[in-house]
Tab-separated table of C-alpha atoms in Angstrom:
chain	number	residue	atom	x	y	z
A	137	MET	CA	68.084	-37.824	69.832
A	138	ILE	CA	69.704	-40.652	67.905
A	139	ASP	CA	70.630	-43.719	69.955
A	140	PRO	CA	73.624	-45.369	68.233
A	141	LYS	CA	72.752	-48.720	69.872
A	142	GLU	CA	69.619	-48.853	67.679
A	143	LEU	CA	71.585	-48.548	64.441
A	144	ARG	CA	73.202	-50.970	62.011
A	145	LEU	CA	75.487	-50.169	59.111
A	146	GLY	CA	73.302	-49.316	56.133
A	147	ASN	CA	70.446	-47.854	58.195
A	148	LEU	CA	69.106	-44.659	56.682
A	149	LEU	CA	69.289	-41.364	58.578
A	150	LYS	CA	68.479	-37.784	57.646
A	151	SER	CA	71.490	-35.459	57.511
A	152	GLU	CA	71.435	-31.845	58.601
A	153	THR	CA	70.880	-30.903	54.931
A	154	GLY	CA	67.789	-33.134	54.765
A	155	GLU	CA	69.390	-35.858	52.628
A	156	ILE	CA	68.518	-39.471	53.442
A	157	LEU	CA	71.819	-41.350	53.538
A	158	PRO	CA	73.050	-44.781	54.717
A	159	VAL	CA	75.151	-45.201	57.863
A	160	ALA	CA	78.758	-46.117	57.003
A	161	TYR	CA	80.230	-46.138	60.509
A	162	ILE	CA	79.206	-45.501	64.118
A	163	HIS	CA	81.674	-44.135	66.654
A	164	GLU	CA	80.491	-42.843	70.049
A	165	ASP	CA	78.979	-39.425	69.260
A	166	VAL	CA	79.888	-39.329	65.547
A	167	ILE	CA	78.195	-41.197	62.715
A	168	GLY	CA	79.524	-41.441	59.176
A	169	LEU	CA	76.996	-41.301	56.353
A	170	ARG	CA	77.801	-42.411	52.827
A	171	ASN	CA	77.225	-39.666	50.253
A	172	THR	CA	75.666	-41.678	47.431
A	173	MET	CA	76.003	-38.773	44.978
A	174	GLY	CA	79.816	-38.939	44.957
A	175	GLY	CA	82.408	-36.370	45.882
A	176	VAL	CA	83.575	-33.143	44.393
A	177	GLN	CA	86.611	-34.705	42.733
A	178	LYS	CA	86.491	-37.425	40.069
A	179	HIS	CA	88.213	-40.060	42.215
A	180	GLN	CA	85.766	-39.692	45.118
A	181	LYS	CA	83.050	-42.322	44.791
A	182	ASN	CA	80.564	-42.395	47.658
A	183	PRO	CA	82.688	-40.463	50.168
A	184	ILE	CA	81.807	-40.786	53.836
A	185	ILE	CA	80.854	-37.617	55.687
A	186	SER	CA	81.101	-37.482	59.498
A	187	TYR	CA	78.245	-35.919	61.472
A	188	ASP	CA	77.772	-35.237	65.158
A	189	ILE	CA	74.865	-37.372	66.361
A	190	ASP	CA	72.883	-34.308	67.406
A	191	LYS	CA	72.930	-33.089	63.758
A	192	LEU	CA	71.150	-36.229	62.486
A	193	GLU	CA	67.531	-37.360	62.622
A	194	TYR	CA	65.675	-40.623	62.268
A	195	VAL	CA	63.738	-40.897	58.995
A	196	PRO	CA	59.972	-41.202	59.609
A	197	LEU	CA	58.499	-44.239	57.849
A	198	SER	CA	55.990	-43.214	55.183
A	199	GLU	CA	53.914	-44.907	52.502
A	200	GLU	CA	56.175	-43.358	49.834
A	201	LEU	CA	59.278	-44.880	51.428
A	202	LEU	CA	57.554	-48.251	51.817
A	203	MET	CA	56.886	-48.253	48.060
A	204	ARG	CA	60.536	-47.378	47.395
A	205	PHE	CA	61.513	-50.389	49.519
A	206	GLY	CA	59.322	-52.551	47.259
A	207	ALA	CA	56.349	-52.982	49.607
A	208	ILE	CA	52.900	-53.603	48.145
A	209	ILE	CA	49.389	-53.160	49.488
A	210	TYR	CA	47.431	-56.395	49.765
A	211	GLN	CA	43.998	-56.580	51.400
A	212	GLY	CA	44.530	-53.237	53.111
A	213	LYS	CA	47.927	-54.116	54.616
A	214	TRP	CA	51.453	-53.260	53.564
A	215	LEU	CA	53.555	-56.319	52.671
A	216	ILE	CA	57.316	-56.395	52.390
A	217	GLY	CA	58.879	-59.848	52.364
A	218	ASN	CA	56.991	-61.767	55.037
A	219	ILE	CA	56.411	-58.591	57.067
A	220	GLU	CA	52.835	-57.341	57.213
A	221	LEU	CA	52.262	-53.792	58.431
A	222	ASP	CA	49.085	-51.980	59.428
A	223	TYR	CA	48.946	-48.199	59.139
A	224	ILE	CA	47.444	-46.594	62.241
A	225	THR	CA	45.954	-43.247	61.272
A	226	THR	CA	45.267	-41.936	64.787
A	227	ASP	CA	48.932	-41.119	65.406
A	228	GLU	CA	50.357	-41.932	61.987
A	229	HIS	CA	52.584	-44.930	62.514
A	230	PHE	CA	52.852	-48.504	61.293
A	231	GLU	CA	52.437	-51.624	63.416
A	232	PHE	CA	53.896	-55.091	63.024
A	233	GLU	CA	51.973	-57.898	64.738
A	234	TYR	CA	53.559	-61.268	65.469
A	235	GLN	CA	52.805	-64.387	67.449
A	236	THR	CA	55.003	-65.312	70.413
A	237	PRO	CA	56.096	-68.884	71.220
A	238	ASN	CA	53.284	-69.157	73.795
A	239	LEU	CA	50.765	-68.173	71.043
A	240	ASP	CA	50.076	-64.662	72.338
A	241	TRP	CA	50.003	-61.806	69.850
A	242	GLU	CA	52.382	-58.884	70.278
A	243	ILE	CA	52.364	-55.558	68.448
A	244	VAL	CA	55.499	-53.544	67.673
A	245	GLU	CA	55.137	-49.900	66.690
A	246	ILE	CA	57.348	-48.898	63.754
A	247	LYS	CA	57.725	-45.151	63.316
A	248	TYR	CA	61.121	-44.898	61.653
A	249	VAL	CA	62.861	-46.401	58.630
A	250	HIS	CA	65.772	-47.851	60.637
A	251	GLU	CA	63.288	-49.843	62.774
A	252	LEU	CA	61.827	-51.459	59.639
A	253	GLN	CA	65.322	-52.049	58.223
A	254	ASN	CA	66.410	-53.784	61.445
A	255	LEU	CA	63.246	-55.924	61.610
A	256	TYR	CA	63.646	-56.910	57.953
A	257	TYR	CA	67.291	-57.853	58.530
A	258	ASP	CA	66.425	-59.899	61.628
A	259	LEU	CA	63.822	-61.887	59.686
A	260	HIS	CA	65.513	-62.185	56.249
A	261	LYS	CA	69.235	-61.749	56.948
A	262	LYS	CA	69.324	-59.304	54.029
A	263	GLN	CA	69.582	-55.540	53.878
A	264	LEU	CA	66.414	-53.686	52.904
A	265	ILE	CA	67.432	-51.411	50.018
A	266	LEU	CA	65.752	-48.112	49.145
A	267	LYS	CA	65.137	-47.817	45.405
A	268	PRO	CA	65.377	-44.448	43.633
């Protein structure tokens, strides 16, 4: 189930039709997704479609999507900006490792696209954009 507290505007979610679309608004149990293909009528550019939260899904992070975000593989790790990700094959997820102020190392599991988008925004103050 989608937790709206985890989302930011622009995060990508999967609609009930399987399309991956950006969040345009969040309101209690309804989320608006921007239809990037345009509307039926000529004047409709990127209309927003409202969905009940239970009709939406998180988008699993994959190597294909990482490439569409502009990530590269360097020395066996995925790099995007200053974020370095390891792919864990045992349960198919990515991990981000960082050093805490007291010099301990922490690992954050990243399974979904919105988690990577939020991490990227926190570190770069820029939106991570999916390329076609």
